[in-house]
XYZ file of C-alpha atoms in Angstrom:
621
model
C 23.062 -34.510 -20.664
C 26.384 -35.847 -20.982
C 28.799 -34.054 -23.743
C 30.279 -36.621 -25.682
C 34.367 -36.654 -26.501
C 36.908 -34.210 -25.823
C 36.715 -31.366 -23.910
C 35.205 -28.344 -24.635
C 38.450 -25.968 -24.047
C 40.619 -27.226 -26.783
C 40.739 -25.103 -29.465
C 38.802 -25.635 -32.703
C 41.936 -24.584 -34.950
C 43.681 -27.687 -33.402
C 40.922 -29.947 -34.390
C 41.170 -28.706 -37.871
C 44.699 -29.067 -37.601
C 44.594 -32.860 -36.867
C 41.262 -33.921 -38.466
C 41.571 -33.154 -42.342
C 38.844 -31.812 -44.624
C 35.532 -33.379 -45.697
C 37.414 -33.958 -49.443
C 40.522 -35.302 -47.694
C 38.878 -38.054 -46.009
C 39.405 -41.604 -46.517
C 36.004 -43.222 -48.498
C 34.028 -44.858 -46.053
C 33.954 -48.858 -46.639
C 31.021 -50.019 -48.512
C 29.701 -52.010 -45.515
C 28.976 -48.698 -43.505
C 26.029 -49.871 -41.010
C 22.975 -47.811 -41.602
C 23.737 -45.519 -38.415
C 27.353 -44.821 -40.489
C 25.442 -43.499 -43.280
C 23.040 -41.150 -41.194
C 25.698 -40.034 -39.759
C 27.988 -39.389 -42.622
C 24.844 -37.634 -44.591
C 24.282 -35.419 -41.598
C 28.135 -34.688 -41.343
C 28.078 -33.724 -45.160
C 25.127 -31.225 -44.882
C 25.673 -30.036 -41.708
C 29.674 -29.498 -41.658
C 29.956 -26.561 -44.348
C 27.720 -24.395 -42.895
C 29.031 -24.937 -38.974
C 32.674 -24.379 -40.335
C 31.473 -21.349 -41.866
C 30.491 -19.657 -38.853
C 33.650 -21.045 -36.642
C 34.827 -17.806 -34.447
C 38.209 -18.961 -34.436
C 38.900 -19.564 -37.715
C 37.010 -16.617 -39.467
C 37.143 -13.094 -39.094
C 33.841 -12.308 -40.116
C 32.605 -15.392 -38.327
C 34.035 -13.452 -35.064
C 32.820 -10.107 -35.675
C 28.887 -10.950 -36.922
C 26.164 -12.178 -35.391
C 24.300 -15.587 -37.178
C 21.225 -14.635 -35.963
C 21.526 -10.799 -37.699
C 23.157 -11.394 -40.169
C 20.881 -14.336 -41.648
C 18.064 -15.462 -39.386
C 16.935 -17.721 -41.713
C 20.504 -19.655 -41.924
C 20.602 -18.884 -38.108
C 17.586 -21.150 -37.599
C 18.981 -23.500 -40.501
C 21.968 -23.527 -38.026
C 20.405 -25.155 -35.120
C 18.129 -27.438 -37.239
C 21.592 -28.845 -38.222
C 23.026 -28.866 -34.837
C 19.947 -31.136 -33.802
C 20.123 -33.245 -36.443
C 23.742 -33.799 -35.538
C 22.873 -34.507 -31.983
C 20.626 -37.020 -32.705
C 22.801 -38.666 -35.366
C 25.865 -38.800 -32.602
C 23.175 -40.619 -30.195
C 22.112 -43.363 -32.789
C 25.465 -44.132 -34.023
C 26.669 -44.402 -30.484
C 24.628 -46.678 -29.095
C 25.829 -49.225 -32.420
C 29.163 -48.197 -32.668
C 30.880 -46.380 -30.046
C 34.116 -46.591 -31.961
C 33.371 -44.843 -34.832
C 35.519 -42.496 -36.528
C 32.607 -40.375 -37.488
C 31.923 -39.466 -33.724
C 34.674 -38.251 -33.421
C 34.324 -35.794 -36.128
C 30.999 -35.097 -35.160
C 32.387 -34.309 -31.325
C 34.931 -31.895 -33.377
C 31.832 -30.310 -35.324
C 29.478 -30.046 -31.680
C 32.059 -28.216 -30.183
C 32.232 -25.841 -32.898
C 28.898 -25.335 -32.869
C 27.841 -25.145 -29.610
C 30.971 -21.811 -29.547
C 29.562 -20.465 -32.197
C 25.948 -20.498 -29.862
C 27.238 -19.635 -26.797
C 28.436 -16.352 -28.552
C 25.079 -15.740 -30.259
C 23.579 -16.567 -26.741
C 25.531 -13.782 -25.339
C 25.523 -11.322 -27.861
C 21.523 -11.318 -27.809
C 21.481 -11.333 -24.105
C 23.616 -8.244 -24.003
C 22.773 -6.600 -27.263
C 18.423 -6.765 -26.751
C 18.209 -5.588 -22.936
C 15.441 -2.931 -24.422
C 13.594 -6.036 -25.760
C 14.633 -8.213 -22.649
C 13.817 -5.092 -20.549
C 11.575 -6.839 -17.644
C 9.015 -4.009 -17.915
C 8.718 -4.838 -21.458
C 8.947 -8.874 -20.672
C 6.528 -8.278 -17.784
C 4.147 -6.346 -20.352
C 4.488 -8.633 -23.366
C 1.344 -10.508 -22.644
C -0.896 -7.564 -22.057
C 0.071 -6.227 -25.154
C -2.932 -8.359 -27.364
C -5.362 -6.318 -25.211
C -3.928 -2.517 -25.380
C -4.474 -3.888 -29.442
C -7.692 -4.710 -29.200
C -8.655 -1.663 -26.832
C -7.294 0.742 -29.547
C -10.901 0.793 -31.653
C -12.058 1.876 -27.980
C -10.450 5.733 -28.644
C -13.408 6.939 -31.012
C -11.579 10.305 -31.345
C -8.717 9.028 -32.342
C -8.660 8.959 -36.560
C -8.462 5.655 -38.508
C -4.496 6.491 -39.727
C -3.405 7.079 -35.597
C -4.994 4.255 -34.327
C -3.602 1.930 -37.007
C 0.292 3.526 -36.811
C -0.366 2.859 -32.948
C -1.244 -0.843 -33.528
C 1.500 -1.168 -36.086
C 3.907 -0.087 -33.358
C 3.106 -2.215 -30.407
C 2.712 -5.012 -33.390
C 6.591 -4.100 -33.742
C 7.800 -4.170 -30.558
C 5.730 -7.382 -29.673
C 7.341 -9.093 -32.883
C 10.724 -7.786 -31.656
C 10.234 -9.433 -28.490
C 8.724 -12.722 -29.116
C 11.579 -13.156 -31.685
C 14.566 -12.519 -29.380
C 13.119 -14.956 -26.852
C 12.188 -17.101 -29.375
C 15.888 -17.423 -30.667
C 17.461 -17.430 -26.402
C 14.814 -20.370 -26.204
C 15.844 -22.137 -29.502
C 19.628 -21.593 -28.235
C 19.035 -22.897 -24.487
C 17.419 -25.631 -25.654
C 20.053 -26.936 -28.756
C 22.945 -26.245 -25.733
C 21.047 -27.997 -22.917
C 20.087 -30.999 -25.015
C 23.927 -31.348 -26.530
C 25.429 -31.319 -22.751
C 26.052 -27.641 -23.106
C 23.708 -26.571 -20.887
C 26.444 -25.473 -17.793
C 28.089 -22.792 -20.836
C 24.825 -21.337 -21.672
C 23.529 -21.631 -17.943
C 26.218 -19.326 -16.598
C 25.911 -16.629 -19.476
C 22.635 -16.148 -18.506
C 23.170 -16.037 -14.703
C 25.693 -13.620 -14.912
C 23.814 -11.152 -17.498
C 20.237 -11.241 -16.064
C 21.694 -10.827 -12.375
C 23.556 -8.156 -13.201
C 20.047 -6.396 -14.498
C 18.315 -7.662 -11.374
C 21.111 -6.205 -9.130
C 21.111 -2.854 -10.953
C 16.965 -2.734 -10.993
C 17.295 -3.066 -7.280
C 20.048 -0.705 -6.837
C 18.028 2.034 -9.458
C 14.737 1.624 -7.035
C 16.587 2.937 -4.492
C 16.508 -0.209 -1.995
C 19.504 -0.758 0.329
C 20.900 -3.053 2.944
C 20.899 -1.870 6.224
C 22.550 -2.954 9.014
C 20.332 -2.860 12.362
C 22.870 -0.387 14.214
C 22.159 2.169 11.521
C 18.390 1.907 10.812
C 18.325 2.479 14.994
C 20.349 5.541 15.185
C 17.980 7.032 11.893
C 16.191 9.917 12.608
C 12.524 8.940 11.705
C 12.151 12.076 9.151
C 14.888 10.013 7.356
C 13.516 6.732 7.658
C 10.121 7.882 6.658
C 11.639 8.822 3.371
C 12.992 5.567 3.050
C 9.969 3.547 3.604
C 8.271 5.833 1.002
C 10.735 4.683 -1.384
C 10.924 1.540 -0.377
C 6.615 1.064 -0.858
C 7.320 2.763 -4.390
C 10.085 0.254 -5.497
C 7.947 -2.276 -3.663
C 5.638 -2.295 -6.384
C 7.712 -1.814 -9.182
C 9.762 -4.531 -8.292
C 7.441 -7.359 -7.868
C 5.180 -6.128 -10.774
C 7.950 -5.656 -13.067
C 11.020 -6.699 -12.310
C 11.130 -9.952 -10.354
C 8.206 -11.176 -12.545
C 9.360 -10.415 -15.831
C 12.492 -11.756 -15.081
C 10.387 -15.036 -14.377
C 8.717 -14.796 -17.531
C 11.879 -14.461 -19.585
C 13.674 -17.107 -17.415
C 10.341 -19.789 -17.985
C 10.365 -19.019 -21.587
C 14.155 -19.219 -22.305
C 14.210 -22.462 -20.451
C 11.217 -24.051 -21.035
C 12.041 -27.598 -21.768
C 13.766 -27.678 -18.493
C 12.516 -27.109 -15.186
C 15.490 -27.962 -13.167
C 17.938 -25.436 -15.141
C 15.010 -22.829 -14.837
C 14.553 -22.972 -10.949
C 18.173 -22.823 -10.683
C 18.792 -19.674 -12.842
C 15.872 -17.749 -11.269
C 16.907 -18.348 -7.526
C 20.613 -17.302 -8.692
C 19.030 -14.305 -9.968
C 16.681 -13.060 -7.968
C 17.227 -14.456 -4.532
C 19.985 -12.045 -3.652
C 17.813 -8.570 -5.079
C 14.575 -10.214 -3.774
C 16.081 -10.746 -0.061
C 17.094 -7.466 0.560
C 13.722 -6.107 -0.612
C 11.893 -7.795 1.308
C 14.550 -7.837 4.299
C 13.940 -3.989 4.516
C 10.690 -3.881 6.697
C 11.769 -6.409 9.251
C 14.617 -4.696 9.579
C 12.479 -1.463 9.948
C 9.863 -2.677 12.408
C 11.981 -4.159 15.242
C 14.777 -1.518 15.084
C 13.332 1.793 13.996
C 12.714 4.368 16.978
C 9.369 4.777 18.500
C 6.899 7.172 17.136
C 2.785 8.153 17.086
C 3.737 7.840 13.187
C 5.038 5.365 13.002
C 2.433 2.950 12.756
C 1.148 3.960 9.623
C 4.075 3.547 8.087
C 4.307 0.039 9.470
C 0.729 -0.723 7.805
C 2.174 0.884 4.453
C 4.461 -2.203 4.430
C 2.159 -4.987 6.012
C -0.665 -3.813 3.134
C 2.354 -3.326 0.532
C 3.187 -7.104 1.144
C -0.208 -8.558 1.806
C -1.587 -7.711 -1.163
C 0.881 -8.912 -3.663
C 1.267 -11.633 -1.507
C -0.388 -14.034 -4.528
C 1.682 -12.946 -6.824
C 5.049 -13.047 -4.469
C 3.934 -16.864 -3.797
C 3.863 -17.703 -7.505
C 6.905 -15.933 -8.617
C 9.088 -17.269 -6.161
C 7.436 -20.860 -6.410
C 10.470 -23.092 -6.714
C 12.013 -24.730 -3.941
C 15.242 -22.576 -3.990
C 13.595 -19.524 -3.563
C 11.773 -20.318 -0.537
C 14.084 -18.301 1.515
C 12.584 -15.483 0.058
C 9.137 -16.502 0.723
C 10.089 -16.583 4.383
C 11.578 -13.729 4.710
C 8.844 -11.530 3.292
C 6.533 -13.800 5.829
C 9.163 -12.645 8.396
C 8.787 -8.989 7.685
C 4.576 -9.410 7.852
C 4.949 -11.023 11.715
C 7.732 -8.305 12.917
C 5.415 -5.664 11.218
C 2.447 -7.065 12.621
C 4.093 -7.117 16.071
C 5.034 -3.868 15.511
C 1.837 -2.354 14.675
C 0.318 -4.317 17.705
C 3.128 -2.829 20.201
C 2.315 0.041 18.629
C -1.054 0.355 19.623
C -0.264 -0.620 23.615
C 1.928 2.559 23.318
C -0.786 4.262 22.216
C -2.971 3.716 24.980
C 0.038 4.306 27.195
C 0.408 7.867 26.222
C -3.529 8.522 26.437
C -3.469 7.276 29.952
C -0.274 9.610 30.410
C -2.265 12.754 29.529
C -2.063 15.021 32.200
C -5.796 15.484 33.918
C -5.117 19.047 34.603
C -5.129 20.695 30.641
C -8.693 21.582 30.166
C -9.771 23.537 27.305
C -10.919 27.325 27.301
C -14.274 27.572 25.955
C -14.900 24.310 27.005
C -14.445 23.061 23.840
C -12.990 19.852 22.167
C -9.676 19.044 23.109
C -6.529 18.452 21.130
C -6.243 14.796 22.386
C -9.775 13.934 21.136
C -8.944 15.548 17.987
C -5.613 13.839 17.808
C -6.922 9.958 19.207
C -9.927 10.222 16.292
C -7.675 11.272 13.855
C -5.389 8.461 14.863
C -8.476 5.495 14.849
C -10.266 6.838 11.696
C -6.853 6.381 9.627
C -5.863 3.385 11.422
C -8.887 1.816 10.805
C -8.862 2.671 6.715
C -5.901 -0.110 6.755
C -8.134 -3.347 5.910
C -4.530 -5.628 6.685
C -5.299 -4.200 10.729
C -8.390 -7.548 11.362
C -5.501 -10.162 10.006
C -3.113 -8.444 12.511
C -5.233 -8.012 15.227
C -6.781 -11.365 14.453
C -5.205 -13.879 16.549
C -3.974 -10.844 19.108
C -5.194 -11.966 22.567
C -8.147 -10.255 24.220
C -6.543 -8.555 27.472
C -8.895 -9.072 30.493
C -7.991 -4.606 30.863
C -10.478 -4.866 28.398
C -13.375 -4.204 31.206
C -15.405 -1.815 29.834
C -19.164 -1.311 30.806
C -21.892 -3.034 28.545
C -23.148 -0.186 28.314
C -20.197 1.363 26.666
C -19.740 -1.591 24.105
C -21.700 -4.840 23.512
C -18.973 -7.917 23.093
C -21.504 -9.800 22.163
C -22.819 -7.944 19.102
C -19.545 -7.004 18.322
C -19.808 -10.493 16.507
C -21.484 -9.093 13.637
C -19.235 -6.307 13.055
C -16.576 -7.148 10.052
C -13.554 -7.457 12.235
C -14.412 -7.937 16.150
C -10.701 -7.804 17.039
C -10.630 -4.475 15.602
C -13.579 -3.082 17.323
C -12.614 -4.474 20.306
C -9.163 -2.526 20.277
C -10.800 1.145 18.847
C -13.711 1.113 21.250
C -11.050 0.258 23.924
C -9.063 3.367 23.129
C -12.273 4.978 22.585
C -13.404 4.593 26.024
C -9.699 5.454 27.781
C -10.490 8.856 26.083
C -13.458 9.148 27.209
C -12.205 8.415 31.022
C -9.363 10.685 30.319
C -12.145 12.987 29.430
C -14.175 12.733 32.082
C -11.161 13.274 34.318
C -10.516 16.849 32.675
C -14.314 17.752 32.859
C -13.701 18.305 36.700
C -11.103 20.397 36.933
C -13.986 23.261 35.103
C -14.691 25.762 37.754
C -18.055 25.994 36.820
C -20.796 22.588 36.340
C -22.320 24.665 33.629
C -18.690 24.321 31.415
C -17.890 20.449 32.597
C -21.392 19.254 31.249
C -20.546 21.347 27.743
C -17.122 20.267 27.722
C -18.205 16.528 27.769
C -20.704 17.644 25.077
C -18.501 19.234 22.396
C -16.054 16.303 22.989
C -18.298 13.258 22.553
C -19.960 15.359 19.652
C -16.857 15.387 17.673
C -16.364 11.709 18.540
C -19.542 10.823 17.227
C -18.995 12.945 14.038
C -15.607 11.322 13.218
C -17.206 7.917 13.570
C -20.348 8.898 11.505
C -17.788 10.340 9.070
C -15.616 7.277 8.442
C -15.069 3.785 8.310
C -14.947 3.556 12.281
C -18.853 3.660 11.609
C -18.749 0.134 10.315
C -15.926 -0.970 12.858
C -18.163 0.070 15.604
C -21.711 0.031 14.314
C -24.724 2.144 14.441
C -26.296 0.625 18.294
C -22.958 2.570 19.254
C -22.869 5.806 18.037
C -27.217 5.922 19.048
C -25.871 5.495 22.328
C -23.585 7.590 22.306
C -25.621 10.253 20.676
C -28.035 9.417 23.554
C -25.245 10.791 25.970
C -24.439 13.824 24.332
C -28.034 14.958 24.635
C -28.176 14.548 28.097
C -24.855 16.394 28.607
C -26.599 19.023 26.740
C -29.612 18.825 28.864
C -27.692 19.348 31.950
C -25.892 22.001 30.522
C -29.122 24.008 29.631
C -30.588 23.553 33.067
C -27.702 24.597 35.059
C -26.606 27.235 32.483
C -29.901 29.017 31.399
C -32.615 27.489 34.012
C -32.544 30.817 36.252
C -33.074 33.081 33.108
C -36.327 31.089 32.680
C -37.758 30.603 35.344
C -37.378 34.470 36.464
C -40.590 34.869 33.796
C -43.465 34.666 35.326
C -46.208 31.663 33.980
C -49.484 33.499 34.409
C -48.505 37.118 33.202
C -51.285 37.991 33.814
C -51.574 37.871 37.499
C -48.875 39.527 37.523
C -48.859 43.396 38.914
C -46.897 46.359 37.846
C -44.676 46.264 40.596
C -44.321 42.602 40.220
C -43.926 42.726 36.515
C -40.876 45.529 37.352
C -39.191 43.304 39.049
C -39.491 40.441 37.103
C -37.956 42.939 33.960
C -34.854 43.345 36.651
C -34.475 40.151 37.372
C -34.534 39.056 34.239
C -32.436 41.790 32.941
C -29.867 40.684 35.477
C -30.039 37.559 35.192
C -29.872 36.946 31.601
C -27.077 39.331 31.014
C -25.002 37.902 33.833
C -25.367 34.362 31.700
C -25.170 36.068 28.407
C -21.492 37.557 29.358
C -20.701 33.849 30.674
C -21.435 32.350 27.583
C -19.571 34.229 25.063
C -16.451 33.029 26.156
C -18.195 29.229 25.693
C -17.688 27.510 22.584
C -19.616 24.445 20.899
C -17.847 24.044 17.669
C -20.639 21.433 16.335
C -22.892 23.749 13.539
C -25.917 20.930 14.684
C -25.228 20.272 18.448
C -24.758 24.376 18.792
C -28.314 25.183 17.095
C -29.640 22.411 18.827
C -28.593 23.757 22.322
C -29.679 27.558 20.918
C -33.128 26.431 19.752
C -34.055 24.753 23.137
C -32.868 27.587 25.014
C -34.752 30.000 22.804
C -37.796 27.508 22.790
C -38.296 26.938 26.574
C -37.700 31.384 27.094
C -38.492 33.352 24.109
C -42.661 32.705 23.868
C -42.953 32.824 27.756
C -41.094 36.015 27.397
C -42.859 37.577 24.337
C -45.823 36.990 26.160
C -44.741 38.680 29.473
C -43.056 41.516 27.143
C -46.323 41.877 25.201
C -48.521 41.985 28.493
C -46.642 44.504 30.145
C -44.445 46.874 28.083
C -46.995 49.232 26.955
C -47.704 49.721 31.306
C -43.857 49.691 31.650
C -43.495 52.266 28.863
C -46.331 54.658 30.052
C -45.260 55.581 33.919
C -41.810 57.036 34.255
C -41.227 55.025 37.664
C -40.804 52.368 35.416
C -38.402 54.080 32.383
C -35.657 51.789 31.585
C -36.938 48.664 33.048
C -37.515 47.247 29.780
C -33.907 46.444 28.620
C -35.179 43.388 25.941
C -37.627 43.183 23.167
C -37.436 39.444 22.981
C -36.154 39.946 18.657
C -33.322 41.856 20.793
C -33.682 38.394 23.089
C -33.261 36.017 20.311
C -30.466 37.804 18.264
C -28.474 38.138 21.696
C -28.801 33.545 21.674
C -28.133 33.822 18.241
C -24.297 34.799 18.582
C -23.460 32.842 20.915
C -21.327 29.454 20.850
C -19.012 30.752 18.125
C -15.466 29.847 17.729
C -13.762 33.256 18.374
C -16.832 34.614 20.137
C -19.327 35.440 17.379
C -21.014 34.532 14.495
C -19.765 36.761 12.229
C -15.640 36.176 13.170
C -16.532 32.564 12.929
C -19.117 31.985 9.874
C -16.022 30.223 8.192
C -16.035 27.678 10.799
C -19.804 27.453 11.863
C -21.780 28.041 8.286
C -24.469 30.270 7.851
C -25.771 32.184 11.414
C -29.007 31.347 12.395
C -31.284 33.744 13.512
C -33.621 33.218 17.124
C -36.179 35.384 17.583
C -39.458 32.592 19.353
C-alpha cells in the first residue's frame, strides 16, 4: 500500500522541530467536516502514547522493548496505529489538504520506527522460540499433552509439571508469533511493508544459511566431487541423508510455518520472503546428489548409496512439493526432480556395470571343495539388498526391456512375471540371476572330476535358492521360480550321487543269499576298496547347505546301508569263522553309516565344522 507524505528517512526530531505540540496547536474551526473530527479524536488519543515510545527522542524509548516492557500498552500501541491508518484513509479521500494528515504522516512515521525496532528486536532476541525445530513442533505439541495421561507410571505431580512446561513453551511461542504477525500486518497495511519485509529476510536467512551450514551440507564443484576418493564421499552422502531429513522436517518447514503465520494477511509478501530464504539453503541441498550421481567415481557400492538418496527424496517428496509450493521456489522443486533422474540414471548405469563385471569373471577360478563361490555369494548379496530399496520399480519402471534379455522360458516366465509387484524389477534380477548361473555353469567344467561339477552346480544354486527364500527377492521373483529351481538342484544332486557313490552300491550283491563264500569275499574287497577309495574323495568335498548335505547323506545311506546290513548280517559270522577269510570284513555298516555321517563338512568334519553345519547327524540304515 502506498505510504502517504514525506519520506520515511527524515528524522522524527525534525518533525517535532517544525510541527508544534498537541497544546500549541491552532483550535480547529468549528466547521471541521466529520472526517476532521475522527481524525483529530484519533490524533488526541493516539499521539501521547506514540510520542512516548519515539526512539529518537527518548532514551528509555531507545533502550526498551514495548512489547516487554508493557504488552498490554504494546498491543494498545498498534490498536492506535490502526485506528490512525484508517482515520488518514477517510480524511483523505474528503480532504486531501488537510493539515491533520500531515500530522498524522508525522505520527505514522514515528510509529511505524518505533515497530520496525520491536520487529527486530523479537526476531533477534526469541530465536529459541523462533527456533524452526520448535516452530516445526508447535503444532504437535496439543498431542504430546494429551498423550501425557498415557505414562501410567509416571505420578500425578510429574505428569502435571510436564504439561505445565510444554503449556509454557507453547504460550511462549504462540505469543512471539502472535506479536511478529500483529507487527507485519500494522507495517504492511500502513505502506511499511518493504521496512519490515527486509528485517525479516535478512534475520531468518541468516538462520537458514547457518542450519544448512551446521548440517554439514556443502557446495561442490564437479572437478572436486570427481577426484573424491569414494571412502570420502561415502561419508558425505551419510551426512548428507542425515541433514536430509533434518532439514526438510525441521528446518525448511518450520521456517514455512513461521513465514505463513507472520505474514498471513498477505500472500504475495509471504512467497517472496520464503523463496529469499530458503531458495539459496534449499538448492544446494538438494543440488548435492546430482552432483554426486553423474560425477562420483564408479564403484560395486556405489549404488546403494545412490538409492539412499533416490529413497531419501522420494519419500518426502509430498512434503518437499508443499513446502516449496509458491511459484518462486519452483527452481527448487526442479532441481530435487533433477537429482531423482541423474540418480535414477545412475542406479540404472549402475546395474549394466554390474552385469559387465559378472560376465568379466574369469571361467577358470573354481572353488576347492566344490563349494559355493565368492561371486554367487557376492551377486546374492548384491540383489537381496538391492531389491529391499522399494524406489528400484519407479526407476526401473519406464527403463527399456533390452532384447539381451533372451533367457529360456524355462528359466523365467515373462508372462507371469505380470503378477509379480514390480515386473521391471524381476525382469532385471532374474537377468543377472541367470548370467550367474551361465558364468556358473562355465566354471563347473573346468572340475577334473563329473562327480565335483554336478556338486559344484548343487551347492551354488542351493545358496541361490536360500537367499531368495530368505528375502524379499522371494516376492520379486515368485514361488513357480524358486520350485523350479529347487527342481534343478535335485537333479544336480542326483547326478552327483550316481556318479559319486553308484559303484559303492552296486558292488553289494541283491540276493545275498546266493551268494558263496568266495563270492561273498570278494564282494567284502570290493566293497572295501571301493568305498574307501570314494570315502577319501569326498572329504575334501564340501556342501555347505545343513538340508541339501543331509539330504544327499540320507539317500546315499538309504540306497547302501540296508542292502549292506543285510549282506554283512548274512555273511560275517562265515567270514569271521575261517581264517582264509580274517580281515575281509573291514565295515560293520554302524562303522558304514558314521563314516557318511562326517562327510560334507566345511573344514572336513563334523565336529571342526558344527558351528557352521548345526547339530551332526548320525547314519547308521
Amino acid at each position: 500500500m502506498k505510504k502517504f507524505g514525506f519520506s520515511s528517512n527524515r528524522s522524527s526530531s525534525s518533525f517535532i522541530a517544525y510541527y508544534p505540540s498537541p497544546s500549541r496547536f491552532a483550535l480547529p474551526a468549528p466547521s471541521r467536516s466529520f472526517s476532521d473530527s475522527v481524525m483529530l479524536q484519533t490524533l488526541e488519543i493516539a499521539e501521547p502514547l506514540i510520542v512516548k515510545w519515539d526512539p529518537a527522542t527518548s532514551t528509555y524509548a531507545n533502550v526498551t522493548s514495548l512489547f516487554y516492557e508493557n504488552r498490554s500498552e504494546a498491543l494498545e500501541f498498534i490498536t492506535l496505529v490502526n485506528k490512525l491508518h484508517n482515520a488518514m484513509h477517510s480524511l483523505l479521500a474528503e480532504n486531501s489538504n488537510s493539515d491533520l494528515l500531515i500530522r498524522a504522516q508525522h505520527l505514522m512515521q514515528i510509529a511505524m520506527k518505533r515497530l520496525e525496532k520491536e520487529f527486530y528486536q523479537i526476531l533477534s532476541l526469541n530465536r529459541a522460540q523462533l527456533d524452526p525445530e520448535s516452530v516445526s513442533t508447535r503444532s504437535s505439541r496439543t498431542s504430546v499433552r494429551s498423550s501425557l495421561s498415557d505414562f501410567a507410571d509416571e505420578s500425578d505431580d510429574e505428569v502435571r509439571v510436564a504439561g505445565e512446561l510444554i503449556t509454557e513453551v507453547e504460550g511462549a511461542a504462540e505469543r512471539v508469533m502472535t506479536d511478529l504477525n500483529r507487527i507485519a500486518e500494522c507495517m504492511i497495511s500502513s505502506g511499511y511493508g518493504r521496512e519490515c519485509v527486509e528485517i525479516y529476510k535478512v534475520i531468518r536467512k541468516s538462520i537458514v544459511d547457518e542450519g544448512i551450514y551446521k548440517l554439514g551440507v556443502e557446495k561442490m564443484r564437479s572437478g572436486h566431487v570427481r577426484k573424491m576418493d569414494y571412502e570420502v564421499l561415502d561419508l558425505k552422502i551419510k551426512n548428507w541423508l542425515d541433514a536430509m531429513k533434518i532439514a526438510v522436517k525441521t528446518l525448511f518447514y518450520g521456517e514455512r510455518v513461521l513465514c505463513d503465520h507472520v505474514f498471513a494477511s498477505s500472500d504475495s509478501v509471504r512467497e517472496s520472503c520464503y523463496s529469499e530464504i530458503t531458495k539459496e539453503g534449499a538448492s544446494i541441498l538438494f543440488q548435492f546428489p546430482e552432483n554426486v550421481a553423474k560425477n562420483s567415481k564408479k564403484s560395486p557400492e556405489k549404488i546403494f548409496r545412490m538409492l539412499d538418496m533416490y529413497t531419501a527424496i522420494s519419500d518426502r517428496w509430498a512434503e518437499i512439493v508443499s513446502i516449496f509450493s509458491f511459484k518462486s521456489t519452483s527452481s527448487v522443486l526442479n532441481q530435487a526432480l533433477n537429482s531423482l533422474t541423474k540418480l535414477g540414471e545412475s542406479v540404472r548405469r549402475d546395474f549394466s556395470e554390474f552385469e559387465t563385471l559378472l560376465n568379466k569373471e574369469s571361467l577358470k577360478t573354481t572353488v576347492a571343495g566344490a563349494g559355493v563361490h565368492k561371486i554367487t555369494v557376492d551377486t546374492m548379496n548384491y540383489l537381496s539388498m538391492i531389491v529391499d530399496y522399494g524406489v528400484l520399480k519407479d526407476i526401473l519402471l519406464d527403463s527399456p526391456s533390452p532384447e539381451k534379455f533372451l533367457m529360456p522360458e524355462t528359466f523365467f516366465d515373462r508372462s507371469s512375471s505380470e503378477n509379480l509387484p514390480s515386473p521391471a524389477v524381476s525382469l532385471w534380477t532374474a537377468w543377472l540371476i541367470f548370467v550367474l548361473v551361465c558364468k556358473l555353469d562355465g566354471k563347473a567344467k573346468r572340475y577334473k572330476y563329473v562327480s565335483q561339477a554336478y556338486l559344484f552346480l548343487a551347492n551354488n544354486f542351493q545358496h541361490i535358492i536360500s537367499k531368495v527364500r530368505s528375502s524379499n527377492l522371494r516376492y520379486v521373483l515368485g514361488d513357480d521360480w524358486i520350485s523350479k529351481r529347487e527342481t534343478e538342484v535335485k537333479k544336480f544332486a542326483v547326478s552327483y550321487e550316481r556318479v559319486t557313490w553308484s559303484h559303492v552300491i552296486d558292488a553289494v550283491p541283491k540276493n545275498v543269499t546266493a551268494v558263496t563264500a568266495e563270492e561273498a569275499r570278494d564282494c567284502f574287497k570290493k566293497i572295501n576298496t571301493a568305498f574307501d577309495e570314494t570315502h577319501r574323495k569326498q572329504l575334501g568335498v564340501v556342501i555347505p547347505n545343513g538340508r541339501l548335505r543331509d539330504e544327499i547323506k540320507l539317500s546315499v545311506a538309504g540306497k547302501l546301508l540296508p542292502a549292506y546290513r543285510e549282506f554283512y548280517n548274512t555273511h560275517r559270522v562265515e567270514m569271521g569263522k575261517n581264517r582264509k577269510y580274517a580281515g575281509v570284513v573291514r565295515y560293520a555298516p554302524d562303522d558304514m553309516g558314521n563314516a557318511l555321517s562326517d562327510l560334507y563338512f566345511v573344514g572336513g568334519s563334523a565336529s571342526s565344522s558344527s558351528s557352521l553345519s548345526g547339530s551332526r547327524t548320525s547314519i547308521s540304515g
